[in-house]
CSV table of C-alpha atoms in Angstrom, one decimal:
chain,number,residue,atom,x,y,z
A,1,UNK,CA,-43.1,-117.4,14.7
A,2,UNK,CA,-41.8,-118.2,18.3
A,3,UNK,CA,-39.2,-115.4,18.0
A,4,UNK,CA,-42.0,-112.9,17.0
A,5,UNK,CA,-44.3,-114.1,20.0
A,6,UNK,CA,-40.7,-114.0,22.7
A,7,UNK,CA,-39.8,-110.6,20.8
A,8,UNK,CA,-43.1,-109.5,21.8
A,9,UNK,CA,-44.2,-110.6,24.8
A,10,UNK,CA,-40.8,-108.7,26.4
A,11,UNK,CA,-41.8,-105.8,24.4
A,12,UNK,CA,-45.3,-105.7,26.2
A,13,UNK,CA,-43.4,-106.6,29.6
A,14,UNK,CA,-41.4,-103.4,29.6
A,15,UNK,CA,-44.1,-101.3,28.6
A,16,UNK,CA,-46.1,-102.6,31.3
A,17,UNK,CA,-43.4,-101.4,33.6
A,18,UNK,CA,-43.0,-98.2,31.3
A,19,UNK,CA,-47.0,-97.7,32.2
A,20,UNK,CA,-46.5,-98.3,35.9
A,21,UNK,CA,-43.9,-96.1,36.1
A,22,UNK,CA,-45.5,-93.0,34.2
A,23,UNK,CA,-45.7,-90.7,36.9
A,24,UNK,CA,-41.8,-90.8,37.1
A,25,UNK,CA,-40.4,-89.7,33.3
A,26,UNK,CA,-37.1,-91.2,34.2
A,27,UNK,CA,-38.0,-94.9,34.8
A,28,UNK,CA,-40.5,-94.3,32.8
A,29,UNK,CA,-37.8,-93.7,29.9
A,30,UNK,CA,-35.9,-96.3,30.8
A,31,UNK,CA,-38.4,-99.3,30.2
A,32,UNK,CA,-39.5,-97.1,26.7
A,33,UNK,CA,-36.0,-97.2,25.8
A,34,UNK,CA,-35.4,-101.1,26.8
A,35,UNK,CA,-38.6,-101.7,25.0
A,36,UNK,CA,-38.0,-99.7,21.7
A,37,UNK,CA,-34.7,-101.1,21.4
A,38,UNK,CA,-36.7,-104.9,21.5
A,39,UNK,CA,-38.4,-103.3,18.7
A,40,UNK,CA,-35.7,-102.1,16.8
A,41,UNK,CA,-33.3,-105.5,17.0
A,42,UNK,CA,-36.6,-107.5,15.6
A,43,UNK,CA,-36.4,-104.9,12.7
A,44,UNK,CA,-32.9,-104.1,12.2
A,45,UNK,CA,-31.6,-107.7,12.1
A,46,UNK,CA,-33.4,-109.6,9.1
A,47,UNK,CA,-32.4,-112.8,7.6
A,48,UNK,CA,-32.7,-110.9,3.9
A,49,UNK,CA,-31.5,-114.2,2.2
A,50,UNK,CA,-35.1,-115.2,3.4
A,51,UNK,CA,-37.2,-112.0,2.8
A,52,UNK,CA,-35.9,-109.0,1.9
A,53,UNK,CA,-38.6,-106.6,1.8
A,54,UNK,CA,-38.6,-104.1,-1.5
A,55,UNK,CA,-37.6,-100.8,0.2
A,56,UNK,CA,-34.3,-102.9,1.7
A,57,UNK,CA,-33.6,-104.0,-2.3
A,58,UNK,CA,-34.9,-100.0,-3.7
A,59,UNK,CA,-32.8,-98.2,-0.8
A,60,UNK,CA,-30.5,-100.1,1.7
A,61,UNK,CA,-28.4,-102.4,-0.8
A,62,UNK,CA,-27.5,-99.0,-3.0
A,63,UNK,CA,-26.9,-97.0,0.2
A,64,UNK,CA,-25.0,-99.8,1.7
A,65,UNK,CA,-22.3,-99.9,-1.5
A,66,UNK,CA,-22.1,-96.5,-2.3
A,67,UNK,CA,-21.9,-95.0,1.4
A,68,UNK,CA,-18.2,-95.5,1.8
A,69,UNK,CA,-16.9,-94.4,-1.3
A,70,UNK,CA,-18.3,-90.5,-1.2
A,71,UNK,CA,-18.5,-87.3,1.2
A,72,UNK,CA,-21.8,-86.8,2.6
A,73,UNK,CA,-22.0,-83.6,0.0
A,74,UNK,CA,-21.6,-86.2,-3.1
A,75,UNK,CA,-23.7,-89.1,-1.5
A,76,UNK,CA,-26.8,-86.8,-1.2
A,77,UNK,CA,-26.2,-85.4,-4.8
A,78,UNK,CA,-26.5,-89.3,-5.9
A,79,UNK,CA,-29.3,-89.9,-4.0
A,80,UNK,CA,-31.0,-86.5,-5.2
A,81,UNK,CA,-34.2,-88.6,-5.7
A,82,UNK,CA,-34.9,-89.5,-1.6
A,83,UNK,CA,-35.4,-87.0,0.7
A,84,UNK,CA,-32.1,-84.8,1.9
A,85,UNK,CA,-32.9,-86.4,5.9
A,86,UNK,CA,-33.0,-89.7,5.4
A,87,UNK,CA,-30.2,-89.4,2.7
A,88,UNK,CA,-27.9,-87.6,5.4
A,89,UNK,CA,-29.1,-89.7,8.2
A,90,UNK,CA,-28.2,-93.3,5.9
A,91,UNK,CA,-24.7,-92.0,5.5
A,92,UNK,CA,-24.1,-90.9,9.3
A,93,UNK,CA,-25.1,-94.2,10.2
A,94,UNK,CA,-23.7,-96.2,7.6
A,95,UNK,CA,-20.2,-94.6,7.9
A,96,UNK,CA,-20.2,-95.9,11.9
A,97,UNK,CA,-21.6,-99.0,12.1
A,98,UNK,CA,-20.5,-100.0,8.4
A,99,UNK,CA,-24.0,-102.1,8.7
A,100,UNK,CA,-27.0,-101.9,7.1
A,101,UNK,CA,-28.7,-103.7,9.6
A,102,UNK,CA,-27.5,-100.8,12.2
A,103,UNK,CA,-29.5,-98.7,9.9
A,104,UNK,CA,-32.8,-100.5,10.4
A,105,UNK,CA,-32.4,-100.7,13.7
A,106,UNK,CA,-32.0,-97.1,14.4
A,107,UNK,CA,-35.4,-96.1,11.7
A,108,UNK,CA,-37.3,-98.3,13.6
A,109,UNK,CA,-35.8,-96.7,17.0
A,110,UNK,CA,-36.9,-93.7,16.3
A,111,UNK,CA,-40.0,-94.4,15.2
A,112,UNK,CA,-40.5,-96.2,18.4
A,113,UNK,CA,-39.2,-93.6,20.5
A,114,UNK,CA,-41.9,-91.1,19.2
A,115,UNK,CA,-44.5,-93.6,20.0
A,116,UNK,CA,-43.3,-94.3,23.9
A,117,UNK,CA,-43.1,-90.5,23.7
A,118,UNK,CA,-46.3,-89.9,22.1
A,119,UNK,CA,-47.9,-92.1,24.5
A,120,UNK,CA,-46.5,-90.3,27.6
A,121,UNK,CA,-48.0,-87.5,26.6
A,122,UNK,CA,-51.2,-88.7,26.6
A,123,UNK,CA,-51.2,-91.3,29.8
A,124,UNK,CA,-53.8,-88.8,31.8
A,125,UNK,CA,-56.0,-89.7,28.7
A,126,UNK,CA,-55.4,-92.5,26.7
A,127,UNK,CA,-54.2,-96.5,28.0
A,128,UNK,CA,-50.4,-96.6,27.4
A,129,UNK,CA,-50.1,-100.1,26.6
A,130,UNK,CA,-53.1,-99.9,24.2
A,131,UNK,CA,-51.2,-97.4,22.2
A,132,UNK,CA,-48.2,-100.1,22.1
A,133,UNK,CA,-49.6,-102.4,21.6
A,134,UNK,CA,-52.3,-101.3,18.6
A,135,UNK,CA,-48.5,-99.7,16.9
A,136,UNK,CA,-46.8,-103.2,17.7
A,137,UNK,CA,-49.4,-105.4,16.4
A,138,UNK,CA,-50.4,-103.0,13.6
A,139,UNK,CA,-48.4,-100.1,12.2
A,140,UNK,CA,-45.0,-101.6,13.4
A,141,UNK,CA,-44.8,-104.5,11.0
A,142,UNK,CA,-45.8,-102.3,8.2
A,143,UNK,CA,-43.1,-99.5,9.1
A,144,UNK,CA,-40.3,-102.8,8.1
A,145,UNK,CA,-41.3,-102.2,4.1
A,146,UNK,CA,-42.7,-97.9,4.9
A,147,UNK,CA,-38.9,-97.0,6.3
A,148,UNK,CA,-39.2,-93.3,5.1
A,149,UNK,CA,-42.5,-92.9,5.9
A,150,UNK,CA,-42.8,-94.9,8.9
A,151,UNK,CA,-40.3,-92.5,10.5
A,152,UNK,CA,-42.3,-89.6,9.2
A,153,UNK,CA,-45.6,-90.5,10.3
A,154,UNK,CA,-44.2,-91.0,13.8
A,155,UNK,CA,-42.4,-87.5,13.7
A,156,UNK,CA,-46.3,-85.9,12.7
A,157,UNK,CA,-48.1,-87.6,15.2
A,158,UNK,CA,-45.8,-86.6,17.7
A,159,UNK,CA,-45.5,-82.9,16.6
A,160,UNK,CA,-49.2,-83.1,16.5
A,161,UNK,CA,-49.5,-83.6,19.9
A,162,UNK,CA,-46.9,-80.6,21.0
A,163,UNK,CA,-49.0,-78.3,18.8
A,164,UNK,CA,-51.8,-79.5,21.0
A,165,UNK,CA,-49.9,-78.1,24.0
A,166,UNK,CA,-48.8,-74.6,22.6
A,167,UNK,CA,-44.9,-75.9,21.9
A,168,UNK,CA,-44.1,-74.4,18.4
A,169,UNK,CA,-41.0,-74.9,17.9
A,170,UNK,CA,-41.0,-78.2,19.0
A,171,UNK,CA,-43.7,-78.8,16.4
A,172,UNK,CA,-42.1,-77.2,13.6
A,173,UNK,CA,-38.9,-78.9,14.3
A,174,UNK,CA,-40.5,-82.1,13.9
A,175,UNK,CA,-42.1,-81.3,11.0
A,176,UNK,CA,-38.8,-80.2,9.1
A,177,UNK,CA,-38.3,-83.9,10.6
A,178,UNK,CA,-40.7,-85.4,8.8
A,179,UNK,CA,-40.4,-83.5,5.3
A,180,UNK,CA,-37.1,-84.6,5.4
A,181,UNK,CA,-37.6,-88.2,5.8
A,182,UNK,CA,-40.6,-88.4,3.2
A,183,UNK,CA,-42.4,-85.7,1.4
A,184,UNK,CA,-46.1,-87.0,2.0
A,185,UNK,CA,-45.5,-85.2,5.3
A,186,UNK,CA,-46.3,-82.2,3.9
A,187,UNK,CA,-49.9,-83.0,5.0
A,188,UNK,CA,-49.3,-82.2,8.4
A,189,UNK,CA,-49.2,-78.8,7.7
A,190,UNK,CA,-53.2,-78.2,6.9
A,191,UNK,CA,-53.6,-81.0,9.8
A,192,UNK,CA,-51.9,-78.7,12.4
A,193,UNK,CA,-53.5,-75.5,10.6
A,194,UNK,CA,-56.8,-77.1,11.3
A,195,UNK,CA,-55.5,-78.4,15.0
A,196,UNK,CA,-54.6,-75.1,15.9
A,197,UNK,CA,-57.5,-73.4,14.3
A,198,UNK,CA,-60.3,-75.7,16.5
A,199,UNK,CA,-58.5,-77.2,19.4
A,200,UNK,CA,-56.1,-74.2,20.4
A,201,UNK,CA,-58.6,-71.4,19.9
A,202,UNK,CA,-61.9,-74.2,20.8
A,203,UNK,CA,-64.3,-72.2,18.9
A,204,UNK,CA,-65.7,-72.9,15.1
A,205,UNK,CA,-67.7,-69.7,13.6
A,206,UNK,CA,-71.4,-71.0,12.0
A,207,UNK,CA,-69.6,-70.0,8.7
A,208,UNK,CA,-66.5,-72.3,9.7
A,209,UNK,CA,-69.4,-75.0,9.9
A,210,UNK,CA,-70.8,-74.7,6.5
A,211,UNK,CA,-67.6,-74.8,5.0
A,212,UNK,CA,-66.6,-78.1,6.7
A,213,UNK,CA,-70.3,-79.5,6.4
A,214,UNK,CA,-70.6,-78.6,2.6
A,215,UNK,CA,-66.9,-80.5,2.3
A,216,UNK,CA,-68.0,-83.5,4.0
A,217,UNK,CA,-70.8,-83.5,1.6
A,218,UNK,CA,-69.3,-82.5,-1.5
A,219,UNK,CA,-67.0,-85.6,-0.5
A,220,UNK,CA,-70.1,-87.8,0.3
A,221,UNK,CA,-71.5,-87.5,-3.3
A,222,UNK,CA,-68.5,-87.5,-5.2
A,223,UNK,CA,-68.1,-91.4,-4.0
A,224,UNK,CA,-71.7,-92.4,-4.7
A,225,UNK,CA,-71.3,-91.0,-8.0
A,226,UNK,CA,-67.5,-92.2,-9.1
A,227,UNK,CA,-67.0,-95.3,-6.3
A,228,UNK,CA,-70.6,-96.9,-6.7
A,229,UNK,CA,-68.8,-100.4,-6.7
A,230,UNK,CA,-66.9,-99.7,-3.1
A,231,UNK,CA,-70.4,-98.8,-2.0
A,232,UNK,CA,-71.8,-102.4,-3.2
A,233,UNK,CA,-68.9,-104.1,-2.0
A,234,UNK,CA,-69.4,-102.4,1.6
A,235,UNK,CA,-72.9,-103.2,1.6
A,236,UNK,CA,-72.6,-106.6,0.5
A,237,UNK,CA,-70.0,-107.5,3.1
A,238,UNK,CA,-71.8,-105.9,6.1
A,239,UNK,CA,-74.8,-108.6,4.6
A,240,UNK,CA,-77.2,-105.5,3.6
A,241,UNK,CA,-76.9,-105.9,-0.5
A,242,UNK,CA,-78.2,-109.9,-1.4
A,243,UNK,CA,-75.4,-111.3,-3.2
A,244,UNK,CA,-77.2,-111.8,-6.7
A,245,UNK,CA,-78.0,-108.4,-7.0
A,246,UNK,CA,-74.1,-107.0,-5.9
A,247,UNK,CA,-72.8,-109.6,-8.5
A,248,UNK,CA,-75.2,-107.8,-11.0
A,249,UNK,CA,-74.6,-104.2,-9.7
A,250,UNK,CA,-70.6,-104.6,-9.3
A,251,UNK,CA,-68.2,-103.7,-12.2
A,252,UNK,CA,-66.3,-106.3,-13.1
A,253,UNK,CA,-63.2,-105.3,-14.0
A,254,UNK,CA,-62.8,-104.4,-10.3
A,255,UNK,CA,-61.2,-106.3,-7.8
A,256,UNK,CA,-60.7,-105.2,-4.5
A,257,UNK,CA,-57.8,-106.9,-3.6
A,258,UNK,CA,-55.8,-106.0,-6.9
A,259,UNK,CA,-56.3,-102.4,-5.5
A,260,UNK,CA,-54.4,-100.4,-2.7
A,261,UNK,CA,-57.3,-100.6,-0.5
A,262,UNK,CA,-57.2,-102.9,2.4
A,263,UNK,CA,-59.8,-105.1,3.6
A,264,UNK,CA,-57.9,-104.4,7.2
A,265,UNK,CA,-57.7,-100.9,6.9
A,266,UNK,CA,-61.1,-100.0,6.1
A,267,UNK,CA,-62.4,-102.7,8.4
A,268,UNK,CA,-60.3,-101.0,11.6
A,269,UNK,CA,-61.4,-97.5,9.7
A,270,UNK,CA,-64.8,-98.1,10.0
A,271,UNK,CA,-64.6,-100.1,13.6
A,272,UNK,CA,-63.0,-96.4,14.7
A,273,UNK,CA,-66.0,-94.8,13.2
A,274,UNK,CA,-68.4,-96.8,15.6
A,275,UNK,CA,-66.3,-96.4,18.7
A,276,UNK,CA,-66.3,-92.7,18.1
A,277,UNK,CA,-70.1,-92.5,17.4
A,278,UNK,CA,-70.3,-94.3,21.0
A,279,UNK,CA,-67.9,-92.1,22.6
A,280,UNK,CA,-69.2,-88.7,21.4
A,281,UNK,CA,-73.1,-90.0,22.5
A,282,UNK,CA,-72.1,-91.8,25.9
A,283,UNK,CA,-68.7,-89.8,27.2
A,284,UNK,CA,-69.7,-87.6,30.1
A,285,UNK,CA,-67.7,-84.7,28.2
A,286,UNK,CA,-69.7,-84.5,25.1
A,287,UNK,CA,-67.5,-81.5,24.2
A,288,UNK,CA,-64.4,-83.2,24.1
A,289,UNK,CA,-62.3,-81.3,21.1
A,290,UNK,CA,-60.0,-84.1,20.3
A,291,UNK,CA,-62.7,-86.1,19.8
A,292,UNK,CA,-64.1,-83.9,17.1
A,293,UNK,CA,-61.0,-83.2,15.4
A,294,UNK,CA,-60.0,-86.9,15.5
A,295,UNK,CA,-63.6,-87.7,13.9
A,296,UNK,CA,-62.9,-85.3,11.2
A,297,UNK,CA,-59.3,-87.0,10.6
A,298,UNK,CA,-61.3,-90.6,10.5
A,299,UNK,CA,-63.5,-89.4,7.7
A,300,UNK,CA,-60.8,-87.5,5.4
A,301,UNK,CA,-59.0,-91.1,6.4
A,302,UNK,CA,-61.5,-92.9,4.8
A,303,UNK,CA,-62.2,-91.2,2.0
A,304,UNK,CA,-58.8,-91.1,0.9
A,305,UNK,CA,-58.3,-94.5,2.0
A,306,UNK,CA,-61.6,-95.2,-1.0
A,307,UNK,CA,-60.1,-93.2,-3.5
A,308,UNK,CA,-57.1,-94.8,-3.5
A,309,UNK,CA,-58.1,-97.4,-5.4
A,310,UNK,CA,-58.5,-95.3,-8.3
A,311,UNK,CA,-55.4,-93.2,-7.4
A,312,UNK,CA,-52.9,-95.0,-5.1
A,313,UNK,CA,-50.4,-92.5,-3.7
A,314,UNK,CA,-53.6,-91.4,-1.6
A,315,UNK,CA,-53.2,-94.9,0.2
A,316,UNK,CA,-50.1,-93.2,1.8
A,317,UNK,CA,-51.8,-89.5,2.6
A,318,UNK,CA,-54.5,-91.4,4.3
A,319,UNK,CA,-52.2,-92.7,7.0
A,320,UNK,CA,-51.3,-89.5,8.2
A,321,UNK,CA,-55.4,-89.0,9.4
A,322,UNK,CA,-56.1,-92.5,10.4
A,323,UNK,CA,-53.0,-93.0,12.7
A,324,UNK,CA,-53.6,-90.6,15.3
A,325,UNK,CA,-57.3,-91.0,15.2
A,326,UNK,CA,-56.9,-94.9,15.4
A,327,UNK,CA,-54.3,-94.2,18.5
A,328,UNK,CA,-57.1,-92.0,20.0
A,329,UNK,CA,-60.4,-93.8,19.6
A,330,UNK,CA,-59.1,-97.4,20.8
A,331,UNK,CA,-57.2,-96.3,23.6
A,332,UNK,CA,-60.4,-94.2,25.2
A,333,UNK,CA,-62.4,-97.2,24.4
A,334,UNK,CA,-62.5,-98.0,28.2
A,335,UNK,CA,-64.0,-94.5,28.8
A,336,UNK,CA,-67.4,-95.6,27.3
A,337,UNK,CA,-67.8,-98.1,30.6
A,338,UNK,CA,-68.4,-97.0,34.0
A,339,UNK,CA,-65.2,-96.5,36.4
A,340,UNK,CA,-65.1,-100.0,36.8
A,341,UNK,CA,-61.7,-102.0,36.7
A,342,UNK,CA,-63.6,-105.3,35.5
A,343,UNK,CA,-65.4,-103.2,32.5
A,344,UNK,CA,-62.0,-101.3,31.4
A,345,UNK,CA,-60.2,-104.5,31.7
A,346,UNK,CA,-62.6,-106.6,29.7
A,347,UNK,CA,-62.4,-103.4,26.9
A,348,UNK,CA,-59.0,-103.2,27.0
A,349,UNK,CA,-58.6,-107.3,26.7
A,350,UNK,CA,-61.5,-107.0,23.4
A,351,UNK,CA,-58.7,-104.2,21.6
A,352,UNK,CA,-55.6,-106.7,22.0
A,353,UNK,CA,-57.7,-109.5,21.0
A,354,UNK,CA,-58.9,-107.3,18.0
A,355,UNK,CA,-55.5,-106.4,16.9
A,356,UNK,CA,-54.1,-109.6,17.8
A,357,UNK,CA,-56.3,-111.5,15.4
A,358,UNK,CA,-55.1,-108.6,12.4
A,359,UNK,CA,-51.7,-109.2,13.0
A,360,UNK,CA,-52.0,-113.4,13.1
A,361,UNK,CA,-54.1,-112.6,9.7
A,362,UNK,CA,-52.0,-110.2,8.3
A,363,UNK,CA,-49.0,-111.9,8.6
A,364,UNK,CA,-48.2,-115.1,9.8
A,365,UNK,CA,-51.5,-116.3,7.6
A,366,UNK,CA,-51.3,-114.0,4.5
A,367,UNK,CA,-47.5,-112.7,4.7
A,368,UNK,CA,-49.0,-109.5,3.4
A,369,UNK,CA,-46.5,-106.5,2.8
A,370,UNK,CA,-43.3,-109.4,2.3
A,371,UNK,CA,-42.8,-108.7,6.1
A,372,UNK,CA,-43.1,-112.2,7.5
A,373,UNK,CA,-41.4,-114.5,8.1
A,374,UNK,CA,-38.2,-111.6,9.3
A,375,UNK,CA,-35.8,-114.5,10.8
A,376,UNK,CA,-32.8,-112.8,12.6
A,377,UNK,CA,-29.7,-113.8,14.0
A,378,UNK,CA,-31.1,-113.6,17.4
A,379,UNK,CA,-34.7,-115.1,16.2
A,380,UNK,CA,-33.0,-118.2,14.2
A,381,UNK,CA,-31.6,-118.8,17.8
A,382,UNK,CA,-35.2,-119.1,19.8
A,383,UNK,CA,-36.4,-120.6,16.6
């Protein structure tokens, strides 16, 4: 625990820096790169003898024996079944460093990488250190079990971002990226049609409406009718449904924890789903597109993220929306207070803590997702 806290607090230290700094790329690259290398050593170098989390036992072991003894032509026809990139990539690595620690290390670099990156591009917007620190006390953990994916997500939400700002290539470079690490990517593709088709060209035809408005509610009444027992669970938890009658209501043979729905998740959903009621109501720019894509991506988010309890591989697809919508809504949190220092301050301070108090849950008290306790070399020394 002391080496997560150490890890950390130098991690949030160099991204302050990083932040101060983000008017000059080069330093600013500099305390991203000393910070996402931080990230990537508490990653890479895991005690597995203690926990060794199931995509290290599914993917790293095998890798790890097999990478030495073929071409890279023969190693991907073995590994046929993972995507080519991260096949290619494993065996690049692997015949270098001969370590499959190494290999860890340099997913999670990247992954970090697109982040600092990601949040560059948006420091005239969005809170730097908010963005770090919600992927650090939130996504980055989960990224140690979602290797392919982790990667991938990181590569769309940063090609996301140069579609916003007209660079193609870059975008379609990174999505090639991302397909190539995990196949889920393949999402990004109606994300960035719809990007394209309401930020780029800012306009939405009355027709264009309907469409999205008889979605939404096509969507709407599909869960009443097939998820009643999410909806009594929801209401009962927010206190609204008396307990007698959601026992009486609920189906019992299910159980939202035996599911691939998070309480987490759809509590941080939802949470986003206030803060961008507020922010679309209050903001001085009640026009702001972002905002209305990143509402729409918080809604197809949460659906999916429902439905997935019925079919789970929708669990993964939803990450893709609520990512870059969760990135967005927290870190213009501070916009729905007056210019004031104090009042951005005090919101930024109310995101750590919230985040903060899902990472002590989700891990040091549950252990969810077998990725705590990681003890590394280095960590077994402060520990």
């Amino acid at each position: 625990m002391k080496g997560y806290v150490i890890g950390f607090i130098f991690i949030f230290i160099f991204t302050i820096l990083a932040n101060r700094a983000r008017n000059n790329k080069k330093i600013y690259l500099v305390f991203a790169l000393l910070a996402s290398i931080s990230l990537g050593i508490i990653c890479g170098f895991r005690d597995f003898s203690v926990v060794a989390a199931r995509d290290v036992n599914m993917y790293v072991t095998p890798l790890l024996v097999n990478y030495n003894k073929f071409n890279i032509i023969e190693f991907v026809k073995i590994f046929n079944h993972l995507e080519v990139g991260f096949v290619i990539f494993c065996h690049v690595v692997l015949n270098i460093f001969k370590d499959g620690h190494m290999l860890l290390f340099f997913l999670q670099f990247i992954c970090s990488i697109c982040i600092f990156e990601y949040a560059y591009l948006k420091k005239d917007k969005c809170s730097i250190p908010i963005i770090v620190m919600i992927y650090v006390l939130f996504w980055y953990i989960m990224f140690f079990t979602l290797m392919r994916q982790g990667v991938a997500l990181c590569l769309v939400l940063l090609g996301n971002e140069y579609l916003v700002r007209k660079k193609f290539l870059r975008t379609f470079v990174l999505t090639l990226l991302a397909l190539s690490f995990h196949s889920s990517a393949i999402i990004a593709i109606p994300m960035y049609i719809y990007s394209y088709w309401f930020i780029i060209n800012n306009k939405l035809s009355n027709k264009g409406k309907k469409q999205i408005n008889f979605f939404i509610t096509f969507f709407v009444i599909i869960i009443f009718i097939f998820y009643q027992e999410i909806i009594y669970f929801l209401t009962y938890i927010l206190n609204i449904l008396p307990k007698k009658i959601y026992l009486y209501t609920v189906d019992s043979r299910f159980y939202l924890s035996t599911g691939t729905l998070k309480t987490i998740e759809l509590t941080l959903t939802i949470f986003s789903f206030l803060i961008s009621i507020l922010f679309t109501k209050l903001i001085k720019n009640k026009n702001d597109d972002f905002a209305k894509v990143y509402i729409f991506y918080l809604f197809i988010g949460l659906i999916t993220l429902i439905i997935s309890t019925k079919v789970s591989v929708l669990n993964r697809v939803s990450y893709y929306f609520i990512m870059p919508s969760m990135f967005y809504f927290y870190s213009v949190f501070k916009d729905l207070f007056k210019k004031d220092r104090t009042n951005q301050f005090i919101s930024c301070f109310a995101v750590f803590l919230l985040f903060l108090s899902v990472w002590i849950y989700k891990y040091p008290m549950v252990k969810e997702w077998e990725s705590y306790p990681y003890k590394s070399d280095v960590i077994n020394i402060l520990n």
